[in-house]
Coordinates of C-alpha atoms and ligand atoms in Angstrom, one line a residue:
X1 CA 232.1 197.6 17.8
X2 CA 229.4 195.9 19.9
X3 CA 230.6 193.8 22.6
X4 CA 231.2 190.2 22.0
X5 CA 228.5 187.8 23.0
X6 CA 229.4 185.8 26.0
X7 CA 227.7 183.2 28.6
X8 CA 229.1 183.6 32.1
X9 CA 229.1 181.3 34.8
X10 CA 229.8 182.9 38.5
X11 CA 231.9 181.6 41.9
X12 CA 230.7 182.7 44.2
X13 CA 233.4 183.1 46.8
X14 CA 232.6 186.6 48.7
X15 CA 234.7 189.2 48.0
X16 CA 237.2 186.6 46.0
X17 CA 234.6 185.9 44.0
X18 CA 234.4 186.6 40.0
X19 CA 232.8 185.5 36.7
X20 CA 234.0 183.1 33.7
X21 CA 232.8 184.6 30.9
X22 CA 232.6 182.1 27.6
X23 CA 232.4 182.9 24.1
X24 CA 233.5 183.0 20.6
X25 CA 236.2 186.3 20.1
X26 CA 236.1 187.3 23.6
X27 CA 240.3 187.5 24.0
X28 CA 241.0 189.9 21.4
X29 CA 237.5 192.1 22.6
X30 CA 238.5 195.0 25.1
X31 CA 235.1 194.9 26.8
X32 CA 236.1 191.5 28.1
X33 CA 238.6 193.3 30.0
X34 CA 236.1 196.3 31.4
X35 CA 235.7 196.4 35.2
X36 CA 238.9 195.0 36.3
X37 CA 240.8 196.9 39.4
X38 CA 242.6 199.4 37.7
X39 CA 246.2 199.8 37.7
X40 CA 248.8 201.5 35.4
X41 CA 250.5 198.5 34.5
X42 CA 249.3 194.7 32.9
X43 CA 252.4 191.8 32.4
X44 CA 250.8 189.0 29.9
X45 CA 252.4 185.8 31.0
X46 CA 252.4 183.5 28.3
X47 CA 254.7 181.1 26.5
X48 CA 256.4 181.0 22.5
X49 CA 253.6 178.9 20.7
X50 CA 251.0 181.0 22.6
X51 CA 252.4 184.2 22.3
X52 CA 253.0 183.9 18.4
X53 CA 249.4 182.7 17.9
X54 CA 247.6 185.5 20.8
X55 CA 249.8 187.2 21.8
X56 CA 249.7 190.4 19.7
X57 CA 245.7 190.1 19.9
X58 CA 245.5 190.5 23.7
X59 CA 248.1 192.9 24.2
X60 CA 246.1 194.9 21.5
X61 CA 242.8 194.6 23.6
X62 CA 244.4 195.7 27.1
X63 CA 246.1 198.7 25.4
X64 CA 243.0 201.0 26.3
X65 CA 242.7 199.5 29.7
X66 CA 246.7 199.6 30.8
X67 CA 249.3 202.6 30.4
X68 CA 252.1 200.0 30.3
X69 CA 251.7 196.0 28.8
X70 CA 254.5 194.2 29.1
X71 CA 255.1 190.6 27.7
X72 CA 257.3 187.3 29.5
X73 CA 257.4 184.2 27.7
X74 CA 258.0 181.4 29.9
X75 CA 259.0 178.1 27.9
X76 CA 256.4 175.7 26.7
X77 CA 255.8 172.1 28.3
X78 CA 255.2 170.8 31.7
X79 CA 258.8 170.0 32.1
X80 CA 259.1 174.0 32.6
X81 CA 256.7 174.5 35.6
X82 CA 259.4 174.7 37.7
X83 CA 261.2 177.6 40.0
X84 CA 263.3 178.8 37.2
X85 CA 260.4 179.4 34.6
X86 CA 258.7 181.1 37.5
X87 CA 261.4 183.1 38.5
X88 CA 261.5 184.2 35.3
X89 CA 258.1 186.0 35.6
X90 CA 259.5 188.0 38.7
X91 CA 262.6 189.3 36.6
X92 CA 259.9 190.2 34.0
X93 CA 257.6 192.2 37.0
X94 CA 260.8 193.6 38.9
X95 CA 262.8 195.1 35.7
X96 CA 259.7 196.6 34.2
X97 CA 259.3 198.3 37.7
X98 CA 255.9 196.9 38.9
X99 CA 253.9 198.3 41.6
X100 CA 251.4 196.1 43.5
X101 CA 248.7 197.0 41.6
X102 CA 249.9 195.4 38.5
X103 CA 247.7 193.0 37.0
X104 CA 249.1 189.3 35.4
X105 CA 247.2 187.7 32.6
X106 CA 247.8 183.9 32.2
X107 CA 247.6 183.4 28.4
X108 CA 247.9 179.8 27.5
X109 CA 247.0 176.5 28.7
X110 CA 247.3 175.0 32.3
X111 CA 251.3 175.3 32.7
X112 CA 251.0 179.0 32.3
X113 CA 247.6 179.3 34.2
X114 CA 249.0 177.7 37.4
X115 CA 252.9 179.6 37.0
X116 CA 251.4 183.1 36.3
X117 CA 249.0 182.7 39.1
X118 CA 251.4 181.7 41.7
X119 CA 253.7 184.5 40.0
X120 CA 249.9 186.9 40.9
X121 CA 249.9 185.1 44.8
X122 CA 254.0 186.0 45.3
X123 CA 254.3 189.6 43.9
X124 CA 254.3 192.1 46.6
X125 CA 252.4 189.4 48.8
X126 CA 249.1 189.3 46.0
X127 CA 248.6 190.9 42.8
X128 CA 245.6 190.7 40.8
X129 CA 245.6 187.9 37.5
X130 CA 243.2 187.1 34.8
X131 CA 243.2 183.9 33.6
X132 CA 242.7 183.9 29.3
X133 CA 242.7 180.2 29.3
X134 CA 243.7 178.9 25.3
X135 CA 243.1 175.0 26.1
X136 CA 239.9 173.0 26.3
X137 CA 241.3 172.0 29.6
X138 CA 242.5 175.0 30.6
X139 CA 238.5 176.1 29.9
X140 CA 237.0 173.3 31.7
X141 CA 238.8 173.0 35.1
X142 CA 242.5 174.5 35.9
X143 CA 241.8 178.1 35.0
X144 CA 238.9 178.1 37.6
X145 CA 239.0 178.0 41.6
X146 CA 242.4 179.1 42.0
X147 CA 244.8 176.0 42.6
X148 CA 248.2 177.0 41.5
X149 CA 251.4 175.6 41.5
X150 CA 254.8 174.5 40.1
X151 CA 256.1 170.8 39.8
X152 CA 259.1 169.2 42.3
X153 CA 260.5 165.8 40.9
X154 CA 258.9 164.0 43.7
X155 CA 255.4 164.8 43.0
X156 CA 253.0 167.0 40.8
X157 CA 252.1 170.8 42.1
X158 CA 253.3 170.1 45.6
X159 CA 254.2 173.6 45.4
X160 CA 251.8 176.2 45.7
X161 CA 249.1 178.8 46.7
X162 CA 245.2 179.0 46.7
X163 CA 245.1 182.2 45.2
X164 CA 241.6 183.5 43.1
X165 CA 242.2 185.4 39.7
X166 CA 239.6 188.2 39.2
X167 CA 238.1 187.1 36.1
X168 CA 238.7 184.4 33.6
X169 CA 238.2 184.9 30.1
X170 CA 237.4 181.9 28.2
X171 CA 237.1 182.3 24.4
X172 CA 236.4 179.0 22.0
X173 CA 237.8 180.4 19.2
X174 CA 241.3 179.7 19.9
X175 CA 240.1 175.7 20.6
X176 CA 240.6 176.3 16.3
X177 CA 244.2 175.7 16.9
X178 CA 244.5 173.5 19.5
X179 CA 246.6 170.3 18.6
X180 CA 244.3 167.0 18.3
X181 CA 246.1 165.2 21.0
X182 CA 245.4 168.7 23.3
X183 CA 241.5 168.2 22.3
X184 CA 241.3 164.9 23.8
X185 CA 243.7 165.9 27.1
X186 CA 240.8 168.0 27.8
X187 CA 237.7 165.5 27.0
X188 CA 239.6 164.2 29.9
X189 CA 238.7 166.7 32.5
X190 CA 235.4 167.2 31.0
X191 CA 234.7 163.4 31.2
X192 CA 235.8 163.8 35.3
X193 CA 233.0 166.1 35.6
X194 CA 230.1 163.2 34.8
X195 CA 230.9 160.3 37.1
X196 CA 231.7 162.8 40.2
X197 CA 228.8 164.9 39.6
X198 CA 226.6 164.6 37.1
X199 CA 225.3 161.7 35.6
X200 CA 223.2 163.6 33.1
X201 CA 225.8 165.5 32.1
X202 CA 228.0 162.1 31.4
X203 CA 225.3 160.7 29.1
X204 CA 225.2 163.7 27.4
X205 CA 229.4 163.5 26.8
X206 CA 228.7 159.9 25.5
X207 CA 226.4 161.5 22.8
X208 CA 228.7 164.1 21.7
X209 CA 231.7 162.8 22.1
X210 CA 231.8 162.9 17.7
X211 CA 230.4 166.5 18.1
X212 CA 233.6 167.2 20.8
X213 CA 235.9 166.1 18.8
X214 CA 234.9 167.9 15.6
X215 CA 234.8 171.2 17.8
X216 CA 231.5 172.1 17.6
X217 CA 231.1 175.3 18.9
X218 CA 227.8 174.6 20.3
X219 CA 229.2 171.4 21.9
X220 CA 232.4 173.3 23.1
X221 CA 230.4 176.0 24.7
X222 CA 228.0 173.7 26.3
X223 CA 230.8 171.3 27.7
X224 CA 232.4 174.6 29.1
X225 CA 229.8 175.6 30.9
X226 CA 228.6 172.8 32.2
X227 CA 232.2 171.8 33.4
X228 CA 232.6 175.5 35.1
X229 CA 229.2 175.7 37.0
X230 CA 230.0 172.3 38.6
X231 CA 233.4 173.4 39.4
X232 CA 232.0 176.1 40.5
X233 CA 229.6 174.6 42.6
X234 CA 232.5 172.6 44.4
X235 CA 234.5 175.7 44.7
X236 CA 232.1 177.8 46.3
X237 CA 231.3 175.2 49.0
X238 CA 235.0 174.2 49.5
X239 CA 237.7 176.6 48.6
X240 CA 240.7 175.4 50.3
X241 CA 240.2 171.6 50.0
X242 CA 239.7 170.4 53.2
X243 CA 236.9 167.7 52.2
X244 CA 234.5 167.9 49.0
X245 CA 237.0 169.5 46.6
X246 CA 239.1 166.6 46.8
X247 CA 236.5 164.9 44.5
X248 CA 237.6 166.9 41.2
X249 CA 240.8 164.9 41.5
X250 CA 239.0 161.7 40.4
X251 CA 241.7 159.5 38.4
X252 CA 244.8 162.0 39.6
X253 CA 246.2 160.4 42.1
X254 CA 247.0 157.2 39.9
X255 CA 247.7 160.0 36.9
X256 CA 249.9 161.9 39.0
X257 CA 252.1 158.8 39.4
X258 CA 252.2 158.2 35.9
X259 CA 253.1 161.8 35.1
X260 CA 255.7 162.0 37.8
X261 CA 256.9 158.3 37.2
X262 CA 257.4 158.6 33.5
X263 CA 259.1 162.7 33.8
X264 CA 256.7 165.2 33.3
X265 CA 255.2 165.9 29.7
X266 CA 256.2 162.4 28.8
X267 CA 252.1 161.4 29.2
X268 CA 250.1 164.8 28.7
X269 CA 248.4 165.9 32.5
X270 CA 244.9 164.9 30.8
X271 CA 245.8 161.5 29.2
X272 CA 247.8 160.2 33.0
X273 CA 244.1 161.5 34.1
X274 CA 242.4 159.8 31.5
X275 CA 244.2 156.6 32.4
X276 CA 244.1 157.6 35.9
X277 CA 240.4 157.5 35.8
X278 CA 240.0 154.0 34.4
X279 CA 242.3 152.7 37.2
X280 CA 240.5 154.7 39.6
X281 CA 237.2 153.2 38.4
X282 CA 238.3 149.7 38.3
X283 CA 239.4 150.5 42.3
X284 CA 235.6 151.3 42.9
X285 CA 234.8 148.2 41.6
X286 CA 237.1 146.1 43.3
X287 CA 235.8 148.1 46.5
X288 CA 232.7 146.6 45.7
X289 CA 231.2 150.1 45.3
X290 CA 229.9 149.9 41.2
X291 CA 229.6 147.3 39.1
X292 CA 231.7 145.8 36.1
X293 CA 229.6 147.4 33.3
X294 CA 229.9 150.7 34.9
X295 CA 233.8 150.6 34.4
X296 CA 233.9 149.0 31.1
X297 CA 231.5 151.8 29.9
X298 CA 233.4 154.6 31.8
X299 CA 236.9 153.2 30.0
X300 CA 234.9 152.8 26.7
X301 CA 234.0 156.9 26.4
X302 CA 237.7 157.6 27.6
X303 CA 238.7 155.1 25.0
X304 CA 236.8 157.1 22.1
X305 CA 237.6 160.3 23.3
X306 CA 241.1 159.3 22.1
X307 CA 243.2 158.7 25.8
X308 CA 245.0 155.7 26.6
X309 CA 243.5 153.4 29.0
X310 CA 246.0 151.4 29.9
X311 CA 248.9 152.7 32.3
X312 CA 252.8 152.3 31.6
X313 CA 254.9 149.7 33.2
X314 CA 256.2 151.7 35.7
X315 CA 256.4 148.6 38.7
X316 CA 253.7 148.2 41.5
X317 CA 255.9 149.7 43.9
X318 CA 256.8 152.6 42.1
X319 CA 253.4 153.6 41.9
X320 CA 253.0 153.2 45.4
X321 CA 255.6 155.1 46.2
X322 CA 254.8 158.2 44.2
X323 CA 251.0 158.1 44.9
X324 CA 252.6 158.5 49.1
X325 CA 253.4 161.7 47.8
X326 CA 249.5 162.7 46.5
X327 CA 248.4 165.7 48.6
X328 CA 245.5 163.7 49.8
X329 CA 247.4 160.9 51.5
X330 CA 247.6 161.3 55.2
X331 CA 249.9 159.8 57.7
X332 CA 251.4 157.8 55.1
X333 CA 248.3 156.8 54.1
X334 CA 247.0 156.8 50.8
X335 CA 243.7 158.1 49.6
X336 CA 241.5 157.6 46.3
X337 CA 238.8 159.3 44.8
X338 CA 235.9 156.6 44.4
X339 CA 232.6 156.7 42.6
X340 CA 229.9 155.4 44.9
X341 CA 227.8 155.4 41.9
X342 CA 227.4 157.3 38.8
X343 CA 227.3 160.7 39.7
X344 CA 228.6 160.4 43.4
X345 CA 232.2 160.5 44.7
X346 CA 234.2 159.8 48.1
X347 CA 237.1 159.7 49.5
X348 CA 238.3 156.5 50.8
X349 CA 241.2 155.0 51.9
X350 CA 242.0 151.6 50.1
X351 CA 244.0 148.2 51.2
X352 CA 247.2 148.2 49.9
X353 CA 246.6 144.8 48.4
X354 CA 243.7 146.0 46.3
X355 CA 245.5 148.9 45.1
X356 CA 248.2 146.4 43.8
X357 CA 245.4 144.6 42.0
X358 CA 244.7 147.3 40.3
X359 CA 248.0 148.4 39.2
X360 CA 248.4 145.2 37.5
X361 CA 245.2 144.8 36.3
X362 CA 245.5 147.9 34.8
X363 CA 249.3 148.6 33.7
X364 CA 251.6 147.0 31.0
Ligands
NAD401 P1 249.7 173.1 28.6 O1 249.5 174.3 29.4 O2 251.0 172.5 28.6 O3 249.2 173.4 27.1 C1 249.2 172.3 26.2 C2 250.0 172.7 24.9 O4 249.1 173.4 24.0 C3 251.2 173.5 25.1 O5 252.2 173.1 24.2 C4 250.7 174.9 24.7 O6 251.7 175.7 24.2 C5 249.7 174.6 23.6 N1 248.6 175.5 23.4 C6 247.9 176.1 24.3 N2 246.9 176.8 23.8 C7 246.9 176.6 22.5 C8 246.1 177.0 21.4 N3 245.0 177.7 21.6 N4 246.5 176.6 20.1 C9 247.6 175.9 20.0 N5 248.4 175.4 20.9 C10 248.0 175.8 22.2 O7 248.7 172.0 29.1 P2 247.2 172.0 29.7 O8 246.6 170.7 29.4 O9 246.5 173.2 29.3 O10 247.4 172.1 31.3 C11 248.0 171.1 32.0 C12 248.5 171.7 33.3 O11 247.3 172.1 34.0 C13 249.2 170.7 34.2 O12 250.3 171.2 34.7 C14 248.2 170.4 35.3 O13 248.8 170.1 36.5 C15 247.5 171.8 35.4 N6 246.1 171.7 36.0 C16 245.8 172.5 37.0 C17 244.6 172.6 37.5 C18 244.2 173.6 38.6 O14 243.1 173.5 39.2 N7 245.0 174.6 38.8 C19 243.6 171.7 37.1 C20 243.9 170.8 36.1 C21 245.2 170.8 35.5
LIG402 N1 241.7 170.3 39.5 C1 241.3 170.0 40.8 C2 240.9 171.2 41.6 O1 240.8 172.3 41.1 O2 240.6 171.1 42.8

């Protein structure tokens, strides 16, 4: 069998550095998996809806490369990314008698990304993970530069490890399957990518935005890419978040609210981001920093990607309450990602009176 053809897109990070590879078929292709450090044993962390569709395929493909795989199924949803469901990947490591140089694969969309790789950070003080990301947003942003986390009721990922996996394997063949509400989660992060980053690259989402949403491979793949080399980009220049990475949480810290306000999995991560984004925008321009056209078109391509644009009713002060507990805020204080102009984002702190203008310009 000839090895799948892939693209690959590289962070470079020093010795924590490692490629994405993208392609159609790459999960189920043992070549994908060549090169890794070598251990006797592999655990795939994945999750029941996962598992049934990829599971036996991967597991298959790591045979050659591992003496022992075992399997964990955590449980599927974003209500589950919580200590229990990763405690549950520690049982799995410990009564299958794991050494440290075990390797985890994260098989399955964000949830499991971010649990099995804070599973990889915990074992033994570091094991190594793959990431075999199955969603579009999974692909374009959480499986990539190493954030991982589990929930606490008062706020989203607040706990957590930067901790690199040593390759992710990003194959757009299993998009096929992906739930139609997933696909647009997704758009989501890809969208994100254009108005902090790339106005090009935003134009050319508003073009194929039908193309997207059809699953085009082509479009997939390019969308993928593109989305990983800017993360990339970011990554490379500021791993641990202490200024510039802050930038890729454009429309979070209003969608974190949402998510958190409303009980997690209520609102999908991508659609509070989706929302969050519009809100985020309309902040910008109540800064003064872009204009009225430039959110109306912004809301307009999260609008046909299929997200909501309009927050819940959750109360001004809720909102402001939760967003105290973003990771950015400071002192109390909180922060917003802000587009300066198309393509350009900052940091900012905002008035507390304009942030309320917002909120109800912008919720139910
Ligand atoms: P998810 O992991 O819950 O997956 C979405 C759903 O799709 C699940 O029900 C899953 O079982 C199902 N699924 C996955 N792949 C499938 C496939 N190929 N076919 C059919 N069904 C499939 O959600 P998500 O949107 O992938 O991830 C959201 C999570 O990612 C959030 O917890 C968010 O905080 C996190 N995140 C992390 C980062 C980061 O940098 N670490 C970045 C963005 C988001
Ligand atoms: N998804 C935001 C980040 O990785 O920094």
């Amino acid at each position: 069998m000839t090895a799948t053809e892939f693209e690959k897109v590289t962070i470079d990070l020093g010795d924590r550095g490692y490629d994405i590879l993208i392609g159609s078929g790459l999960l189920a292709d043992p070549a994908s998996y060549s090169g890794l450090p070598l251990g006797t044993d592999a655990l795939i962390v994945t999750n029941p809806v996962v598992g049934a569709l990829y599971g036996r395929a991967l597991r298959t493909a790591l045979g050659s490369n591992y003496r022992r795989v075992h399997y964990a199924e955590l449980p599927d949803g974003e209500a589950f990314k919580d200590w229990p469901a990763l405690n549950s990947i520690f049982d799995a490591l410990m009564t299958a008698g794991c050494d440290r140089k075990t390797t985890l694969f994260a098989l399955g969309g964000g949830v499991v990304g971010d649990m099995a790789g804070f599973a990889a950070a915990c074992y033994m003080r570091g094991v190594p993970y793959v990431q075999v990301p199955t969603t579009l947003l999974a692909q374009v942003d959480s499986s990539v530069g190493g954030k991982t986390a589990i929930n606490h009721p008062l706020g989203k990922n607040m706990i957590g490890a930067f901790y690199q996996p040593v390759r992710v394997v990003a194959d757009l063949g299993v998009l096929a399957t992906l739930p139609e509400r997933e696909v647009a989660a997704g758009l989501a992060e890809v969208i994100k990518y254009g108005p902090i980053a790339d106005a090009a690259f935003l134009d050319w989402i508003e073009n194929s935005l039908p193309a997207l949403k059809a699953r085009n491979t082509a479009a997939l793949a390019h969308a993928v890419r593109r989305s990983c080399e800017i993360k990339a980009s970011v990554v490379a220049q500021d791993e641990r978040e202490s200024g510039l990475r802050a930038i890729l949480n454009f429309g979070h810290t209003f969608g974190h609210a949402i998510e958190a306000g409303l009980g997690y999995g209520e609102w999908l991560h991508g659609e509070a981001v989706g929302c969050g984004m519009v809100m985020a925008a309309e902040l910008s321009m109540r800064m003064g920093l872009i204009d009225t056209g430039c959110v109306a078109r912004l809301k307009a391509i999260i609008e046909r990607a299929g997200l909501p644009v309009r927050a819940p009713a959750l109360g001004a002060d809720r909102y402001v309450e939760l967003m105290r507990h973003d990771k950015k805020s400071e002192g109390g204080e909180i922060r917003f990602v802000v587009i300066e102009s198309m393509g350009h984002a900052a940091v900012r702190a905002a008035p507390d009176a304009l942030v309320r203008e917002v909120l109800l310009a912008c919720s139910d």
